[in-house]
Amino acid sequence: YNIFCMNANTVKIAPSLLSADFGRLKEEISQIENAGADLLHLDVMDGHFVPNLTFGMPVIQAIKKYSKLPLDVHLMVTNPDFYIDHLANIGVDYISFHVETEYHINRLLNKIKEKNIKSGIVLNPATNWNQIEYVADIMDFILLMTVNPGFGGQSFILNCLEKIRIISKYKTIRKLNFEIEVDGGVTDQNASNLINAGADILVAGSYIFNSNNYAQQIRSLKLCSQNCLTD
Ligand code: DX5
Ligand code: ZN
């Protein structure tokens, strides 16, 4: 018979604000909150690490005033360390930085954790996960890019599925409990596979915000966790 996988019914949905209407940010945030989002994913881009600019500390500070959702800050910047104190003062809940941007991974993870913020490392699609094996017991979560970072609305890179499986297996063998978050091209077409592979948190930007019924889109992703089976 069917054995449901560990993440069935518990997957968290983190809408990415990048695809929202920035001219109506306050309304968009309250709509997404009422639609059943678990986290609010915030993409900070600096035009150096990625070929795009988004928003920074003042905007996140403003968002914090209008949202009760846990804030999940994804730093796509060349100097992630510069922003940790400010983000801690704002009161964000998750911070992740790219392994490709930081020499002192262990130190930065600990700096974030000391502020009682969940600390995570992001891997680009081409980055081997072995690079962070020796901090796997320190980090609270790993954010796996399933598109090349910089833009919303790109298509999911299929090879990344195998990476999720490998990390998930490692996690089980070593009895670690960091969460696995997946970001890029997530839709109801691939969500079951992602959850099955071990994803705990799904980020979705265009899939949610390019529709006119946010609640329905979030529900459709959560529903994918009910069809999720173990191998
Ligand atoms: C891309 C960002 C993503 C992006 C996802 O660099 O990290 O969070 O908003 O957008 P979709 O879900 O449209 O691929
Ligand atoms: Zn992101």
Tab-separated table of N, CA and C and ligand atoms in Angstrom, residues 16 18-19 41 43 45 74 76 145 147-154 183-186 203-207, ligand 1:
chain	number	residue	atom	x	y	z
A	16	SER	N	7.252	34.149	-2.970
A	16	SER	CA	8.328	35.114	-3.192
A	16	SER	C	7.731	36.431	-3.671
A	18	LEU	N	8.953	38.854	-5.001
A	18	LEU	CA	9.526	39.385	-6.244
A	18	LEU	C	8.501	39.496	-7.378
A	19	SER	N	7.539	38.589	-7.389
A	19	SER	CA	6.547	38.618	-8.471
A	19	SER	C	5.280	39.399	-8.099
A	41	HIS	N	8.903	35.089	1.451
A	41	HIS	CA	10.263	34.994	0.923
A	41	HIS	C	10.662	36.328	0.278
A	43	ASP	N	13.585	38.435	-1.705
A	43	ASP	CA	14.793	38.302	-2.527
A	43	ASP	C	15.555	39.618	-2.582
A	45	MET	N	18.644	41.509	-3.946
A	45	MET	CA	19.652	41.403	-5.016
A	45	MET	C	20.420	42.711	-5.145
A	74	HIS	N	16.369	36.026	1.507
A	74	HIS	CA	17.321	35.335	0.622
A	74	HIS	C	18.272	36.389	0.071
A	76	MET	N	21.058	37.691	-2.150
A	76	MET	CA	21.837	37.449	-3.372
A	76	MET	C	22.741	38.665	-3.555
A	145	MET	N	18.731	26.420	-5.085
A	145	MET	CA	18.229	27.118	-6.272
A	145	MET	C	17.946	26.092	-7.355
A	147	VAL	N	16.648	27.372	-10.242
A	147	VAL	CA	16.851	28.217	-11.445
A	147	VAL	C	18.126	29.003	-11.151
A	148	ASN	N	18.684	29.665	-12.154
A	148	ASN	CA	19.815	30.562	-11.889
A	148	ASN	C	19.258	31.834	-11.273
A	149	PRO	N	19.803	32.246	-10.113
A	149	PRO	CA	19.186	33.340	-9.373
A	149	PRO	C	19.241	34.668	-10.122
A	150	GLY	N	18.254	35.498	-9.878
A	150	GLY	CA	18.217	36.829	-10.485
A	150	GLY	C	16.826	37.249	-10.931
A	151	PHE	N	16.017	36.292	-11.302
A	151	PHE	CA	14.720	36.637	-11.873
A	151	PHE	C	13.640	35.624	-11.497
A	152	GLY	N	12.425	36.129	-11.426
A	152	GLY	CA	11.284	35.234	-11.264
A	152	GLY	C	10.869	34.711	-12.629
A	153	GLY	N	10.001	33.730	-12.632
A	153	GLY	CA	9.376	33.275	-13.870
A	153	GLY	C	10.239	32.413	-14.784
A	154	GLN	N	11.342	31.873	-14.296
A	154	GLN	CA	12.171	30.984	-15.134
A	154	GLN	C	11.735	29.537	-14.932
A	183	ASP	N	13.840	26.737	-4.378
A	183	ASP	CA	13.502	28.061	-4.923
A	183	ASP	C	13.758	28.133	-6.425
A	184	GLY	N	12.684	28.357	-7.177
A	184	GLY	CA	12.832	28.604	-8.609
A	184	GLY	C	12.009	27.672	-9.474
A	185	GLY	N	11.042	28.237	-10.176
A	185	GLY	CA	10.249	27.449	-11.118
A	185	GLY	C	9.316	26.443	-10.476
A	186	VAL	N	8.965	26.665	-9.209
A	186	VAL	CA	8.073	25.715	-8.524
A	186	VAL	C	6.625	25.935	-8.979
A	203	VAL	N	9.406	27.610	-2.221
A	203	VAL	CA	9.278	29.024	-2.584
A	203	VAL	C	8.547	29.057	-3.929
A	204	ALA	N	7.602	29.959	-4.070
A	204	ALA	CA	6.946	30.116	-5.383
A	204	ALA	C	6.604	31.580	-5.582
A	205	GLY	N	7.096	32.129	-6.675
A	205	GLY	CA	6.848	33.533	-6.997
A	205	GLY	C	5.780	33.665	-8.052
A	206	SER	N	6.182	33.496	-9.320
A	206	SER	CA	5.248	33.729	-10.429
A	206	SER	C	4.049	32.780	-10.382
A	207	TYR	N	4.239	31.550	-9.940
A	207	TYR	CA	3.117	30.600	-9.900
A	207	TYR	C	1.981	31.135	-9.030
B	1	DX5	C1	15.169	34.018	-8.063
B	1	DX5	C2	14.568	34.164	-6.707
B	1	DX5	C3	13.292	33.450	-6.526
B	1	DX5	C4	12.201	33.878	-7.477
B	1	DX5	C5	11.360	32.661	-7.756
B	1	DX5	O1	16.458	34.517	-8.050
B	1	DX5	O2	15.464	33.670	-5.722
B	1	DX5	O3	12.846	33.517	-5.180
B	1	DX5	O4	11.393	34.908	-7.000
B	1	DX5	O5	10.435	32.974	-8.715
B	1	DX5	P1	9.643	31.839	-9.500
B	1	DX5	O6	8.874	31.037	-8.492
B	1	DX5	O7	8.761	32.609	-10.423
B	1	DX5	O8	10.664	31.012	-10.224
